[in-house]
């Protein structure tokens, strides 16, 4: 509006459509809330903002790429255990990064013959090598700063640097 010398009352649907089309961030759709507020106070006419376009994955792995990566996660001892485990879980079951970060040892169920990982409501059967990696993660001591030993917090399979907090999704 500033760039075009417009006042709020002069705002049209065309202006909104142009602004959304020209913007590069998904945040542009948040203007919907502001426009709802301006309309309710009769500062603007009723203006609409389209729904956020669905974000389809851009790069999907095909089977020929997925299996060698899974094999590397399960067998390559040069990779850190947590990276191997997270990679294998992601390649096999595809949970969101957010869900992966919050996994605790309580999500693992070890039986006499089989091990399961509880993702959501249902346990999924783990391949033996992945079960071994996850058991190792669950049993390894988590090094924590001295202050956190008073209040140990939740043990995580993928602990973050902040005591009691999971690893960040970007990490």
mmCIF file of C-alpha atoms in Angstrom:
data_model
loop_
_atom_site.group_PDB
_atom_site.id
_atom_site.type_symbol
_atom_site.label_atom_id
_atom_site.label_comp_id
_atom_site.label_asym_id
_atom_site.label_seq_id
_atom_site.Cartn_x
_atom_site.Cartn_y
_atom_site.Cartn_z
ATOM 1 C CA UNK A 1 0.000 0.000 0.000
ATOM 2 C CA UNK A 2 2.834 2.376 0.840
ATOM 3 C CA UNK A 3 4.578 1.647 -2.466
ATOM 4 C CA UNK A 4 1.381 2.319 -4.420
ATOM 5 C CA UNK A 5 0.239 5.291 -2.344
ATOM 6 C CA UNK A 6 -2.998 3.571 -1.320
ATOM 7 C CA UNK A 7 -5.100 4.148 1.766
ATOM 8 C CA UNK A 8 -6.751 1.183 3.470
ATOM 9 C CA UNK A 9 -10.244 2.105 2.244
ATOM 10 C CA UNK A 10 -9.052 2.047 -1.394
ATOM 11 C CA UNK A 11 -7.697 -1.508 -1.192
ATOM 12 C CA UNK A 12 -9.256 -3.812 -3.826
ATOM 13 C CA UNK A 13 -9.230 -7.538 -4.477
ATOM 14 C CA UNK A 14 -6.908 -6.897 -7.418
ATOM 15 C CA UNK A 15 -4.340 -5.286 -5.128
ATOM 16 C CA UNK A 16 -4.465 -8.300 -2.789
ATOM 17 C CA UNK A 17 -4.181 -10.783 -5.667
ATOM 18 C CA UNK A 18 -1.197 -8.913 -7.136
ATOM 19 C CA UNK A 19 0.554 -8.739 -3.754
ATOM 20 C CA UNK A 20 0.092 -12.460 -3.074
ATOM 21 C CA UNK A 21 1.286 -13.380 -6.572
ATOM 22 C CA UNK A 22 4.406 -11.206 -6.291
ATOM 23 C CA UNK A 23 5.395 -12.264 -2.750
ATOM 24 C CA UNK A 24 7.837 -15.125 -2.248
ATOM 25 C CA UNK A 25 7.020 -16.272 1.279
ATOM 26 C CA UNK A 26 4.189 -18.481 2.519
ATOM 27 C CA UNK A 27 3.760 -15.868 5.244
ATOM 28 C CA UNK A 28 1.948 -13.681 2.717
ATOM 29 C CA UNK A 29 -1.170 -15.768 3.340
ATOM 30 C CA UNK A 30 -1.250 -14.544 6.947
ATOM 31 C CA UNK A 31 -2.667 -11.277 5.651
ATOM 32 C CA UNK A 32 -5.989 -13.126 5.694
ATOM 33 C CA UNK A 33 -6.241 -12.460 9.454
ATOM 34 C CA UNK A 34 -5.503 -8.761 9.082
ATOM 35 C CA UNK A 35 -8.052 -8.389 6.289
ATOM 36 C CA UNK A 36 -10.684 -10.174 8.346
ATOM 37 C CA UNK A 37 -10.021 -7.670 11.123
ATOM 38 C CA UNK A 38 -10.201 -4.654 8.768
ATOM 39 C CA UNK A 39 -13.445 -5.939 7.241
ATOM 40 C CA UNK A 40 -15.027 -6.485 10.670
ATOM 41 C CA UNK A 41 -14.267 -2.835 11.520
ATOM 42 C CA UNK A 42 -15.477 -1.624 8.116
ATOM 43 C CA UNK A 43 -12.060 -0.266 7.227
ATOM 44 C CA UNK A 44 -12.011 -2.264 3.983
ATOM 45 C CA UNK A 45 -14.547 -4.024 1.810
ATOM 46 C CA UNK A 46 -14.595 -7.819 2.042
ATOM 47 C CA UNK A 47 -11.385 -9.129 0.524
ATOM 48 C CA UNK A 48 -10.374 -12.758 0.226
ATOM 49 C CA UNK A 49 -7.064 -14.523 0.396
ATOM 50 C CA UNK A 50 -6.764 -17.951 -1.244
ATOM 51 C CA UNK A 51 -5.797 -20.955 0.824
ATOM 52 C CA UNK A 52 -2.132 -21.853 0.999
ATOM 53 C CA UNK A 53 -1.238 -23.996 -1.959
ATOM 54 C CA UNK A 54 -0.403 -27.540 -0.965
ATOM 55 C CA UNK A 55 3.294 -28.223 -0.813
ATOM 56 C CA UNK A 56 3.997 -31.428 -2.629
ATOM 57 C CA UNK A 57 7.428 -32.990 -2.141
ATOM 58 C CA UNK A 58 9.806 -31.863 -4.840
ATOM 59 C CA UNK A 59 12.384 -34.640 -4.723
ATOM 60 C CA UNK A 60 11.134 -38.136 -4.010
ATOM 61 C CA UNK A 61 13.587 -41.001 -3.753
ATOM 62 C CA UNK A 62 12.958 -43.853 -6.095
ATOM 63 C CA UNK A 63 13.443 -47.435 -4.953
ATOM 64 C CA UNK A 64 16.869 -47.670 -6.571
ATOM 65 C CA UNK A 65 18.091 -44.810 -4.349
ATOM 66 C CA UNK A 66 16.213 -45.724 -1.164
ATOM 67 C CA UNK A 67 17.587 -49.244 -0.598
ATOM 68 C CA UNK A 68 21.313 -48.375 -0.787
ATOM 69 C CA UNK A 69 20.720 -45.513 1.669
ATOM 70 C CA UNK A 70 18.866 -47.832 4.028
ATOM 71 C CA UNK A 71 21.642 -50.415 3.750
ATOM 72 C CA UNK A 72 24.195 -47.734 4.604
ATOM 73 C CA UNK A 73 22.177 -46.605 7.635
ATOM 74 C CA UNK A 74 21.944 -50.152 8.919
ATOM 75 C CA UNK A 75 25.518 -51.255 8.223
ATOM 76 C CA UNK A 76 27.938 -48.310 8.029
ATOM 77 C CA UNK A 77 29.674 -48.048 11.417
ATOM 78 C CA UNK A 78 31.487 -44.915 10.237
ATOM 79 C CA UNK A 79 28.226 -42.955 10.646
ATOM 80 C CA UNK A 80 27.108 -41.908 14.154
ATOM 81 C CA UNK A 81 24.546 -44.284 15.671
ATOM 82 C CA UNK A 82 21.859 -41.610 16.036
ATOM 83 C CA UNK A 83 22.237 -40.583 12.368
ATOM 84 C CA UNK A 84 22.001 -44.200 11.265
ATOM 85 C CA UNK A 85 18.913 -44.843 13.388
ATOM 86 C CA UNK A 86 17.129 -41.641 12.360
ATOM 87 C CA UNK A 87 17.911 -42.265 8.702
ATOM 88 C CA UNK A 88 16.682 -45.860 8.817
ATOM 89 C CA UNK A 89 13.449 -44.914 10.603
ATOM 90 C CA UNK A 90 12.814 -42.157 8.079
ATOM 91 C CA UNK A 91 13.558 -44.343 5.065
ATOM 92 C CA UNK A 92 11.398 -47.213 6.328
ATOM 93 C CA UNK A 93 8.453 -45.519 7.994
ATOM 94 C CA UNK A 94 8.566 -41.840 6.940
ATOM 95 C CA UNK A 95 7.577 -40.108 10.188
ATOM 96 C CA UNK A 96 7.797 -36.338 10.333
ATOM 97 C CA UNK A 97 11.049 -34.913 11.628
ATOM 98 C CA UNK A 98 9.100 -33.443 14.550
ATOM 99 C CA UNK A 99 7.801 -36.883 15.586
ATOM 100 C CA UNK A 100 11.258 -38.410 15.179
ATOM 101 C CA UNK A 101 12.803 -35.805 17.503
ATOM 102 C CA UNK A 102 10.378 -36.643 20.300
ATOM 103 C CA UNK A 103 10.952 -40.406 20.366
ATOM 104 C CA UNK A 104 11.832 -41.808 23.793
ATOM 105 C CA UNK A 105 12.872 -45.290 24.929
ATOM 106 C CA UNK A 106 9.217 -45.826 25.911
ATOM 107 C CA UNK A 107 8.374 -45.866 22.194
ATOM 108 C CA UNK A 108 10.410 -49.075 21.875
ATOM 109 C CA UNK A 109 8.924 -52.455 22.771
ATOM 110 C CA UNK A 110 11.371 -55.355 22.923
ATOM 111 C CA UNK A 111 9.977 -58.882 23.032
ATOM 112 C CA UNK A 112 11.633 -62.292 23.022
ATOM 113 C CA UNK A 113 11.753 -62.511 19.240
ATOM 114 C CA UNK A 114 10.710 -59.131 17.867
ATOM 115 C CA UNK A 115 11.073 -55.439 18.564
ATOM 116 C CA UNK A 116 8.522 -52.758 17.761
ATOM 117 C CA UNK A 117 8.540 -48.995 17.524
ATOM 118 C CA UNK A 118 5.342 -47.222 18.480
ATOM 119 C CA UNK A 119 4.641 -44.457 15.987
ATOM 120 C CA UNK A 120 1.236 -43.000 16.725
ATOM 121 C CA UNK A 121 -1.193 -45.613 18.010
ATOM 122 C CA UNK A 122 0.210 -48.704 16.377
ATOM 123 C CA UNK A 123 3.541 -50.446 16.892
ATOM 124 C CA UNK A 124 5.529 -51.252 13.767
ATOM 125 C CA UNK A 125 7.820 -54.253 13.500
ATOM 126 C CA UNK A 126 11.499 -53.322 13.420
ATOM 127 C CA UNK A 127 14.085 -55.120 11.331
ATOM 128 C CA UNK A 128 16.671 -56.729 13.640
ATOM 129 C CA UNK A 129 19.536 -54.375 12.708
ATOM 130 C CA UNK A 130 17.409 -51.290 13.314
ATOM 131 C CA UNK A 131 16.150 -52.744 16.587
ATOM 132 C CA UNK A 132 19.779 -53.210 17.628
ATOM 133 C CA UNK A 133 20.619 -49.580 16.757
ATOM 134 C CA UNK A 134 17.624 -48.281 18.692
ATOM 135 C CA UNK A 135 18.371 -50.481 21.694
ATOM 136 C CA UNK A 136 21.890 -49.052 21.713
ATOM 137 C CA UNK A 137 20.517 -45.484 21.610
ATOM 138 C CA UNK A 138 18.044 -46.222 24.400
ATOM 139 C CA UNK A 139 20.666 -47.792 26.656
ATOM 140 C CA UNK A 140 23.544 -45.381 26.143
ATOM 141 C CA UNK A 141 24.007 -42.860 28.940
ATOM 142 C CA UNK A 142 23.070 -39.344 27.989
ATOM 143 C CA UNK A 143 25.746 -36.871 28.904
ATOM 144 C CA UNK A 144 24.113 -33.889 30.536
ATOM 145 C CA UNK A 145 25.470 -30.678 31.999
ATOM 146 C CA UNK A 146 25.963 -30.727 35.780
ATOM 147 C CA UNK A 147 22.911 -28.524 36.432
ATOM 148 C CA UNK A 148 20.529 -30.874 34.647
ATOM 149 C CA UNK A 149 21.359 -33.841 36.884
ATOM 150 C CA UNK A 150 19.156 -32.363 39.598
ATOM 151 C CA UNK A 151 16.188 -32.371 37.191
ATOM 152 C CA UNK A 152 17.019 -35.089 34.657
ATOM 153 C CA UNK A 153 13.993 -34.571 32.358
ATOM 154 C CA UNK A 154 12.749 -37.013 29.761
ATOM 155 C CA UNK A 155 15.268 -39.350 28.202
ATOM 156 C CA UNK A 156 15.185 -39.053 24.427
ATOM 157 C CA UNK A 157 16.474 -41.327 21.712
ATOM 158 C CA UNK A 158 17.688 -38.169 19.989
ATOM 159 C CA UNK A 159 18.492 -35.735 22.830
ATOM 160 C CA UNK A 160 19.125 -32.072 22.205
ATOM 161 C CA UNK A 161 21.746 -29.828 23.715
ATOM 162 C CA UNK A 162 19.255 -28.302 26.157
ATOM 163 C CA UNK A 163 18.634 -30.686 29.067
ATOM 164 C CA UNK A 164 15.262 -32.420 28.845
ATOM 165 C CA UNK A 165 14.601 -31.111 25.330
ATOM 166 C CA UNK A 166 14.707 -33.112 22.116
ATOM 167 C CA UNK A 167 17.109 -32.424 19.303
ATOM 168 C CA UNK A 168 15.884 -29.657 16.998
ATOM 169 C CA UNK A 169 14.291 -30.621 13.699
ATOM 170 C CA UNK A 170 17.033 -28.790 11.830
ATOM 171 C CA UNK A 171 19.788 -30.697 13.637
#
